Amino acid sequence: MTCQHCVSAVHKAVSGVLGVISADITLDEVHQIGTVVIDFDENQTNIDILFDAILKEDYLPSLSKETLLLKSAQSCPTTFDKSNPLSDQSCPIAFDKSAAEESPLSSKIESETDEKLILNIGGMTCAACAANIEKTLLKKKGVSFVSVNLALFKGTVWHDPSLITSDDIVKAIVDIGYEASVEKADDDSHFDVFEKEAAFQRNRFLLCVMIGIPIILGNMKMMTTWLDFVPDFLTNKYLLFCLTTLLIIGPGRQFFIGAFKGLKNRLADMNLLIAAGTGCAYLVSTASTFFDLGPGYHHLYYETVAMLFIFVIFGKYLEAKMRGKTSAAVQKLMGLQPKICRILKDGSEFEIPIEAVQINDILIVRSGEKIPVDGTVLLGTSTIDESMLTGESIPVEKEAESFVIGGTLVLSGWIQFRAEKIGKETALSQIVQLVKEAQTKKPPIQRLADKVAGRFIITIFILSALAFLFWYFAGFKLFTVSSYPAYAGTSPFLFSLLIFVTTLMISCPCAVGIATPAAVMVGTGLGARNGILIKGGDGIEKAKKIQAVVFDKTGTLTIGKPMLTDVISFETFETDSTNTNADSGTGTYTEPELLKIAAACEYGSEHPIAKAIVEGAKNRNIPIEPAESFVSITGKGVEAVFEGKHVFLGTRLFFLEKGLTAAAKQEEQIQQLEKEGKTVVLMAVNHTFVSLFAVSDTLKDTSAAAVSKLSDMGLSIYMLTGDNERTAKSIGKKAGIDENHVIAEVLPENKAQKIKELQSQGMAVAMVGDGINDAPALTQADVGIAMGAGTDISIESADIVLIQNNPEDVAAAIQLSRLAIRKIKQNLVWAFGYNAIGIPIAAGILFPIFHTILITPEMAAAFMALSSVSVTFNSLLMTRAKIK
């Protein structure tokens, strides 16, 4: 449900059921989900009838979990409060789907027992085909959800295997005239479907040309005098009949078989339009060939049949070729993984198939080779190109303990690494799976197209029939058609039949059906090439509507680990009079000397702040020697002896306990650093303060730029963190976030509530986090955006996964969403606009003005093919866009 029109349609459908007392419907316009609360008399109606009423309006109903629990509890001997179905925890049935078996439509209830089935579907020609398959499967008991993607020739089905098997589902699709098979694990053969379809239609097209050109030339020579080069034998009407019959039973057979199977199952699709149009022209011509039907019936329309098949099949060939291009991103990703890799075993190197690699195997990769699987470097250094997976063009340096990703290319050097993720667990495999799933999911904007396409064929037949009846009974005589030279001697029936065929052939449900999935396929592929994984068309549409972006601080805007930011050396200064142990003759230490002492004392500590100081010394190439003695005081600091000096490092509280207090001058420095959100560590040597170290989780280099870009896009930016308010506002200020939009001291479990509060203000909210601690908030947000870092990309709670830990990619993801939605709308405007203009013209609406049928059946077929191709081509133009 997408709008108030949907609410009215469902309310009218439900209210019209006998026994319904009242129906209250609410619509969540952000998530586009409706909730229907119905009060009904169980003696007059039931859930099955209510489901059917809603299904007839092309909406997909399912029982809520609360309703199912209520039905289950009615079977329980225990007391149950019907006003709060979730209140009773003693009911042993709980959320057990078997408890709802009393309802024949229990298969429409999604539960934990449902399984996901991915199907490869062949034989679809238009959006009506996809709609027919969806409706057929939804009628099957045990099927809770169906989504068929025309552009990918794939379907997603959620079903209860205890009620309906995968074989039953495949058989149901085959029975209505389509091909179907279950996609197997790690099966990439579905990419061949585009090439196979293109090859099939190419061969059919060439056969059409070989047979059709003689038909067209021969038939046209009978009507004109300027085709002298055409042999006379081609004008033989019996030869033309035979050649046209070959076309019907050869290249054109696919349309008639499809139409027959559809009618047998009371379904209409594009095959029916084509079969009806060509069939009418063929039958009239055949009758004129073998019988003398009198004046006005001597003309043959065999060339119309030939040209219709040529244009339609050529259009299908071009469409299949272009659809193949839209899947290029996934095919390129699939092709990244090498087939053979080099393994080190017992000191010797062996080449083995990548499928034989096991976890903890030691692999070797040299310059110019691809990393086979994910793992950690043990030996060697190299420069690796990760651009295909991360979108980052600058090569990455790898050394011992670095993580490498399967499918990336070693540009220089060599590495020996341990395999840690293989098969489906590798980052590349998960990226491919995410993109494949994203391309099969329908965005809400496609629902309108699907609803229209589902009824399109019948509407076209009605309009064509009305046009035929008008011109046959009134229009032919009213507008004196036979008085114009082009139609002199034409009978009212044949003229009306031409109108009927032209109206059928110009309609194009294909363009309507592929308008959205084509753009989604290209958009998700473009995102994948730029390190942005969008988990479906619904994610694309929701991201476009975002008004506010909420960033988690740690690991999202910041690096995610403490780093040494400041080293301040104190000259010998006057300490408090209470400090009787001060050594006033220490002089001044240089920064390297201070870091050498501090790192030596902190070397044995596992505390993150201690590690930051040690790492800071390493980064400055300062040699580290362990202290002679070391004692760690949990939560306070360390006490150590280094080079004969007695050293303390820790908090102010720690030094107060040791009888040391900072002078006023140093206290000012400490407070200033704390205002900046930094953690201060003091150091004293021989009971005299000599320095302080500031440690902070610093902003990423791209955070401020990301906030600036998003602000320029008109979005409100917020930061959410568990840090204290002073630290949070300091970080927020550096990132360019308004201090009023910094939400601090929030526990992880309360983050989702903060998102809900922003949504209550009427804003569509995106949450950006690490996908682990922020899972509830990511789920609550209208769009969840997770930082993936290339190795943790299977984050179920997010709608969008950013492979790099780069906040700027949030802006790129939203820009991509806006671009894709713009293309979808352009495609729909073209598809609907084309039909809205073309069908009336084909029906003869302009004939009274221009005294000619502006569109012939042949031209109509060409326009129909052009419409689908143009929509696909418009989608492919997205590949030229720069989103980063």
PDB file of N, CA and C in Angstrom, residues 19-81:
ATOM      1  N   GLY A  19     -20.802  -9.762   6.533  1.00  0.00           N
ATOM      2  CA  GLY A  19     -20.388 -10.150   7.865  1.00  0.00           C
ATOM      3  C   GLY A  19     -19.371  -9.211   8.483  1.00  0.00           C
ATOM      4  N   VAL A  20     -18.812  -8.302   7.682  1.00  0.00           N
ATOM      5  CA  VAL A  20     -17.853  -7.334   8.214  1.00  0.00           C
ATOM      6  C   VAL A  20     -18.613  -6.209   8.904  1.00  0.00           C
ATOM      7  N   ILE A  21     -18.300  -6.011  10.176  1.00  0.00           N
ATOM      8  CA  ILE A  21     -18.973  -4.980  10.973  1.00  0.00           C
ATOM      9  C   ILE A  21     -18.250  -3.641  10.821  1.00  0.00           C
ATOM     10  N   SER A  22     -16.939  -3.680  10.899  1.00  0.00           N
ATOM     11  CA  SER A  22     -16.165  -2.451  10.737  1.00  0.00           C
ATOM     12  C   SER A  22     -14.754  -2.804  10.280  1.00  0.00           C
ATOM     13  N   ALA A  23     -14.119  -1.835   9.638  1.00  0.00           N
ATOM     14  CA  ALA A  23     -12.735  -2.016   9.180  1.00  0.00           C
ATOM     15  C   ALA A  23     -11.989  -0.702   9.390  1.00  0.00           C
ATOM     16  N   ASP A  24     -10.916  -0.789  10.144  1.00  0.00           N
ATOM     17  CA  ASP A  24     -10.099   0.394  10.436  1.00  0.00           C
ATOM     18  C   ASP A  24      -8.725   0.190   9.797  1.00  0.00           C
ATOM     19  N   ILE A  25      -8.329   1.108   8.904  1.00  0.00           N
ATOM     20  CA  ILE A  25      -7.089   0.941   8.143  1.00  0.00           C
ATOM     21  C   ILE A  25      -6.165   2.121   8.408  1.00  0.00           C
ATOM     22  N   THR A  26      -4.922   1.812   8.736  1.00  0.00           N
ATOM     23  CA  THR A  26      -3.894   2.848   8.883  1.00  0.00           C
ATOM     24  C   THR A  26      -2.758   2.540   7.918  1.00  0.00           C
ATOM     25  N   LEU A  27      -2.093   3.592   7.442  1.00  0.00           N
ATOM     26  CA  LEU A  27      -1.023   3.434   6.459  1.00  0.00           C
ATOM     27  C   LEU A  27       0.246   4.086   6.967  1.00  0.00           C
ATOM     28  N   ASP A  28       1.305   3.304   7.003  1.00  0.00           N
ATOM     29  CA  ASP A  28       2.644   3.826   7.284  1.00  0.00           C
ATOM     30  C   ASP A  28       3.246   4.204   5.931  1.00  0.00           C
ATOM     31  N   GLU A  29       3.165   5.495   5.573  1.00  0.00           N
ATOM     32  CA  GLU A  29       3.578   5.929   4.243  1.00  0.00           C
ATOM     33  C   GLU A  29       5.080   5.823   4.045  1.00  0.00           C
ATOM     34  N   VAL A  30       5.842   5.880   5.148  1.00  0.00           N
ATOM     35  CA  VAL A  30       7.298   5.772   5.013  1.00  0.00           C
ATOM     36  C   VAL A  30       7.682   4.361   4.580  1.00  0.00           C
ATOM     37  N   HIS A  31       7.142   3.356   5.316  1.00  0.00           N
ATOM     38  CA  HIS A  31       7.476   1.966   4.995  1.00  0.00           C
ATOM     39  C   HIS A  31       6.497   1.364   3.990  1.00  0.00           C
ATOM     40  N   GLN A  32       5.395   2.115   3.682  1.00  0.00           N
ATOM     41  CA  GLN A  32       4.396   1.699   2.714  1.00  0.00           C
ATOM     42  C   GLN A  32       3.804   0.334   3.083  1.00  0.00           C
ATOM     43  N   ILE A  33       3.375   0.257   4.347  1.00  0.00           N
ATOM     44  CA  ILE A  33       2.722  -0.945   4.864  1.00  0.00           C
ATOM     45  C   ILE A  33       1.414  -0.521   5.528  1.00  0.00           C
ATOM     46  N   GLY A  34       0.347  -1.209   5.203  1.00  0.00           N
ATOM     47  CA  GLY A  34      -0.943  -0.897   5.798  1.00  0.00           C
ATOM     48  C   GLY A  34      -1.304  -1.899   6.872  1.00  0.00           C
ATOM     49  N   THR A  35      -2.009  -1.434   7.894  1.00  0.00           N
ATOM     50  CA  THR A  35      -2.517  -2.310   8.948  1.00  0.00           C
ATOM     51  C   THR A  35      -4.045  -2.242   8.931  1.00  0.00           C
ATOM     52  N   VAL A  36      -4.689  -3.387   8.813  1.00  0.00           N
ATOM     53  CA  VAL A  36      -6.143  -3.459   8.716  1.00  0.00           C
ATOM     54  C   VAL A  36      -6.679  -4.202   9.938  1.00  0.00           C
ATOM     55  N   VAL A  37      -7.501  -3.529  10.720  1.00  0.00           N
ATOM     56  CA  VAL A  37      -8.143  -4.151  11.884  1.00  0.00           C
ATOM     57  C   VAL A  37      -9.617  -4.331  11.543  1.00  0.00           C
ATOM     58  N   ILE A  38     -10.046  -5.591  11.481  1.00  0.00           N
ATOM     59  CA  ILE A  38     -11.397  -5.909  11.009  1.00  0.00           C
ATOM     60  C   ILE A  38     -12.199  -6.560  12.119  1.00  0.00           C
ATOM     61  N   ASP A  39     -13.407  -6.059  12.359  1.00  0.00           N
ATOM     62  CA  ASP A  39     -14.371  -6.677  13.288  1.00  0.00           C
ATOM     63  C   ASP A  39     -15.427  -7.362  12.429  1.00  0.00           C
ATOM     64  N   PHE A  40     -15.538  -8.682  12.547  1.00  0.00           N
ATOM     65  CA  PHE A  40     -16.468  -9.393  11.663  1.00  0.00           C
ATOM     66  C   PHE A  40     -17.193 -10.517  12.411  1.00  0.00           C
ATOM     67  N   ASP A  41     -18.316 -10.931  11.835  1.00  0.00           N
ATOM     68  CA  ASP A  41     -19.131 -12.004  12.380  1.00  0.00           C
ATOM     69  C   ASP A  41     -18.617 -13.331  11.824  1.00  0.00           C
ATOM     70  N   GLU A  42     -18.073 -14.196  12.710  1.00  0.00           N
ATOM     71  CA  GLU A  42     -17.493 -15.464  12.260  1.00  0.00           C
ATOM     72  C   GLU A  42     -18.534 -16.417  11.683  1.00  0.00           C
ATOM     73  N   ASN A  43     -19.802 -16.155  11.949  1.00  0.00           N
ATOM     74  CA  ASN A  43     -20.852 -17.015  11.386  1.00  0.00           C
ATOM     75  C   ASN A  43     -21.141 -16.677   9.928  1.00  0.00           C
ATOM     76  N   GLN A  44     -20.690 -15.489   9.487  1.00  0.00           N
ATOM     77  CA  GLN A  44     -20.982 -15.058   8.124  1.00  0.00           C
ATOM     78  C   GLN A  44     -19.751 -15.010   7.212  1.00  0.00           C
ATOM     79  N   THR A  45     -18.587 -14.826   7.770  1.00  0.00           N
ATOM     80  CA  THR A  45     -17.377 -14.758   6.937  1.00  0.00           C
ATOM     81  C   THR A  45     -16.188 -15.288   7.733  1.00  0.00           C
ATOM     82  N   ASN A  46     -15.045 -15.367   7.087  1.00  0.00           N
ATOM     83  CA  ASN A  46     -13.833 -15.848   7.754  1.00  0.00           C
ATOM     84  C   ASN A  46     -12.599 -15.197   7.125  1.00  0.00           C
ATOM     85  N   ILE A  47     -11.449 -15.557   7.661  1.00  0.00           N
ATOM     86  CA  ILE A  47     -10.201 -14.937   7.200  1.00  0.00           C
ATOM     87  C   ILE A  47      -9.938 -15.252   5.738  1.00  0.00           C
ATOM     88  N   ASP A  48     -10.307 -16.465   5.298  1.00  0.00           N
ATOM     89  CA  ASP A  48     -10.071 -16.843   3.898  1.00  0.00           C
ATOM     90  C   ASP A  48     -10.770 -15.870   2.948  1.00  0.00           C
ATOM     91  N   ILE A  49     -12.017 -15.575   3.235  1.00  0.00           N
ATOM     92  CA  ILE A  49     -12.798 -14.687   2.369  1.00  0.00           C
ATOM     93  C   ILE A  49     -12.221 -13.274   2.397  1.00  0.00           C
ATOM     94  N   LEU A  50     -11.799 -12.838   3.579  1.00  0.00           N
ATOM     95  CA  LEU A  50     -11.223 -11.492   3.689  1.00  0.00           C
ATOM     96  C   LEU A  50      -9.908 -11.415   2.905  1.00  0.00           C
ATOM     97  N   PHE A  51      -9.100 -12.477   2.992  1.00  0.00           N
ATOM     98  CA  PHE A  51      -7.852 -12.517   2.223  1.00  0.00           C
ATOM     99  C   PHE A  51      -8.149 -12.402   0.724  1.00  0.00           C
ATOM    100  N   ASP A  52      -9.130 -13.182   0.262  1.00  0.00           N
ATOM    101  CA  ASP A  52      -9.463 -13.166  -1.167  1.00  0.00           C
ATOM    102  C   ASP A  52      -9.908 -11.779  -1.621  1.00  0.00           C
ATOM    103  N   ALA A  53     -10.678 -11.100  -0.776  1.00  0.00           N
ATOM    104  CA  ALA A  53     -11.166  -9.767  -1.131  1.00  0.00           C
ATOM    105  C   ALA A  53     -10.011  -8.787  -1.322  1.00  0.00           C
ATOM    106  N   ILE A  54      -9.003  -8.898  -0.454  1.00  0.00           N
ATOM    107  CA  ILE A  54      -7.843  -8.001  -0.564  1.00  0.00           C
ATOM    108  C   ILE A  54      -6.956  -8.407  -1.733  1.00  0.00           C
ATOM    109  N   LEU A  55      -6.782  -9.715  -1.940  1.00  0.00           N
ATOM    110  CA  LEU A  55      -5.969 -10.195  -3.057  1.00  0.00           C
ATOM    111  C   LEU A  55      -6.533  -9.758  -4.403  1.00  0.00           C
ATOM    112  N   LYS A  56      -7.847  -9.699  -4.511  1.00  0.00           N
ATOM    113  CA  LYS A  56      -8.475  -9.290  -5.771  1.00  0.00           C
ATOM    114  C   LYS A  56      -8.148  -7.848  -6.127  1.00  0.00           C
ATOM    115  N   GLU A  57      -7.784  -7.070  -5.117  1.00  0.00           N
ATOM    116  CA  GLU A  57      -7.388  -5.675  -5.360  1.00  0.00           C
ATOM    117  C   GLU A  57      -5.885  -5.550  -5.598  1.00  0.00           C
ATOM    118  N   ASP A  58      -5.215  -6.707  -5.730  1.00  0.00           N
ATOM    119  CA  ASP A  58      -3.766  -6.745  -6.022  1.00  0.00           C
ATOM    120  C   ASP A  58      -2.897  -6.288  -4.861  1.00  0.00           C
ATOM    121  N   TYR A  59      -3.379  -6.496  -3.636  1.00  0.00           N
ATOM    122  CA  TYR A  59      -2.540  -6.262  -2.456  1.00  0.00           C
ATOM    123  C   TYR A  59      -2.247  -7.615  -1.813  1.00  0.00           C
ATOM    124  N   LEU A  60      -1.161  -7.672  -1.038  1.00  0.00           N
ATOM    125  CA  LEU A  60      -0.719  -8.942  -0.469  1.00  0.00           C
ATOM    126  C   LEU A  60      -0.941  -8.955   1.037  1.00  0.00           C
ATOM    127  N   PRO A  61      -2.026  -9.578   1.511  1.00  0.00           N
ATOM    128  CA  PRO A  61      -2.299  -9.608   2.952  1.00  0.00           C
ATOM    129  C   PRO A  61      -1.561 -10.738   3.657  1.00  0.00           C
ATOM    130  N   SER A  62      -1.274 -10.538   4.935  1.00  0.00           N
ATOM    131  CA  SER A  62      -0.742 -11.601   5.784  1.00  0.00           C
ATOM    132  C   SER A  62      -1.202 -11.335   7.209  1.00  0.00           C
ATOM    133  N   LEU A  63      -1.410 -12.401   7.957  1.00  0.00           N
ATOM    134  CA  LEU A  63      -1.823 -12.242   9.340  1.00  0.00           C
ATOM    135  C   LEU A  63      -0.671 -11.704  10.167  1.00  0.00           C
ATOM    136  N   SER A  64      -0.965 -10.767  11.050  1.00  0.00           N
ATOM    137  CA  SER A  64       0.072 -10.234  11.923  1.00  0.00           C
ATOM    138  C   SER A  64       0.428 -11.274  12.971  1.00  0.00           C
ATOM    139  N   LYS A  65       1.600 -11.099  13.571  1.00  0.00           N
ATOM    140  CA  LYS A  65       2.052 -12.026  14.610  1.00  0.00           C
ATOM    141  C   LYS A  65       1.076 -12.004  15.788  1.00  0.00           C
ATOM    142  N   GLU A  66       0.546 -10.812  16.111  1.00  0.00           N
ATOM    143  CA  GLU A  66      -0.394 -10.716  17.231  1.00  0.00           C
ATOM    144  C   GLU A  66      -1.653 -11.524  16.955  1.00  0.00           C
ATOM    145  N   THR A  67      -2.154 -11.464  15.709  1.00  0.00           N
ATOM    146  CA  THR A  67      -3.343 -12.223  15.351  1.00  0.00           C
ATOM    147  C   THR A  67      -3.083 -13.712  15.443  1.00  0.00           C
ATOM    148  N   LEU A  68      -1.922 -14.130  14.962  1.00  0.00           N
ATOM    149  CA  LEU A  68      -1.575 -15.544  15.001  1.00  0.00           C
ATOM    150  C   LEU A  68      -1.460 -16.042  16.433  1.00  0.00           C
ATOM    151  N   LEU A  69      -0.870 -15.221  17.308  1.00  0.00           N
ATOM    152  CA  LEU A  69      -0.766 -15.599  18.715  1.00  0.00           C
ATOM    153  C   LEU A  69      -2.152 -15.694  19.345  1.00  0.00           C
ATOM    154  N   LEU A  70      -3.031 -14.809  18.947  1.00  0.00           N
ATOM    155  CA  LEU A  70      -4.399 -14.833  19.460  1.00  0.00           C
ATOM    156  C   LEU A  70      -5.089 -16.130  19.044  1.00  0.00           C
ATOM    157  N   LYS A  71      -4.909 -16.510  17.744  1.00  0.00           N
ATOM    158  CA  LYS A  71      -5.506 -17.757  17.272  1.00  0.00           C
ATOM    159  C   LYS A  71      -4.924 -18.947  18.018  1.00  0.00           C
ATOM    160  N   SER A  72      -3.605 -18.907  18.289  1.00  0.00           N
ATOM    161  CA  SER A  72      -2.955 -20.006  19.004  1.00  0.00           C
ATOM    162  C   SER A  72      -3.461 -20.085  20.436  1.00  0.00           C
ATOM    163  N   ALA A  73      -3.605 -18.925  21.075  1.00  0.00           N
ATOM    164  CA  ALA A  73      -3.988 -18.897  22.480  1.00  0.00           C
ATOM    165  C   ALA A  73      -5.399 -19.406  22.700  1.00  0.00           C
ATOM    166  N   GLN A  74      -6.248 -19.279  21.670  1.00  0.00           N
ATOM    167  CA  GLN A  74      -7.612 -19.771  21.815  1.00  0.00           C
ATOM    168  C   GLN A  74      -7.636 -21.287  21.958  1.00  0.00           C
ATOM    169  N   SER A  75      -6.501 -21.921  21.571  1.00  0.00           N
ATOM    170  CA  SER A  75      -6.388 -23.375  21.722  1.00  0.00           C
ATOM    171  C   SER A  75      -5.771 -23.762  23.054  1.00  0.00           C
ATOM    172  N   CYS A  76      -5.297 -22.767  23.822  1.00  0.00           N
ATOM    173  CA  CYS A  76      -4.578 -23.048  25.057  1.00  0.00           C
ATOM    174  C   CYS A  76      -5.545 -23.169  26.233  1.00  0.00           C
ATOM    175  N   PRO A  77      -5.266 -24.083  27.157  1.00  0.00           N
ATOM    176  CA  PRO A  77      -6.110 -24.217  28.343  1.00  0.00           C
ATOM    177  C   PRO A  77      -5.859 -23.102  29.347  1.00  0.00           C
ATOM    178  N   THR A  78      -4.780 -22.350  29.156  1.00  0.00           N
ATOM    179  CA  THR A  78      -4.420 -21.331  30.132  1.00  0.00           C
ATOM    180  C   THR A  78      -5.216 -20.054  29.908  1.00  0.00           C
ATOM    181  N   THR A  79      -5.196 -19.215  30.946  1.00  0.00           N
ATOM    182  CA  THR A  79      -5.889 -17.931  30.845  1.00  0.00           C
ATOM    183  C   THR A  79      -5.174 -17.038  29.848  1.00  0.00           C
ATOM    184  N   PHE A  80      -5.940 -16.306  29.051  1.00  0.00           N
ATOM    185  CA  PHE A  80      -5.324 -15.479  28.010  1.00  0.00           C
ATOM    186  C   PHE A  80      -6.069 -14.159  27.914  1.00  0.00           C
ATOM    187  N   ASP A  81      -5.314 -13.086  27.924  1.00  0.00           N
ATOM    188  CA  ASP A  81      -5.892 -11.744  27.826  1.00  0.00           C
ATOM    189  C   ASP A  81      -5.954 -11.362  26.355  1.00  0.00           C
TER     190      ASP A  81
END
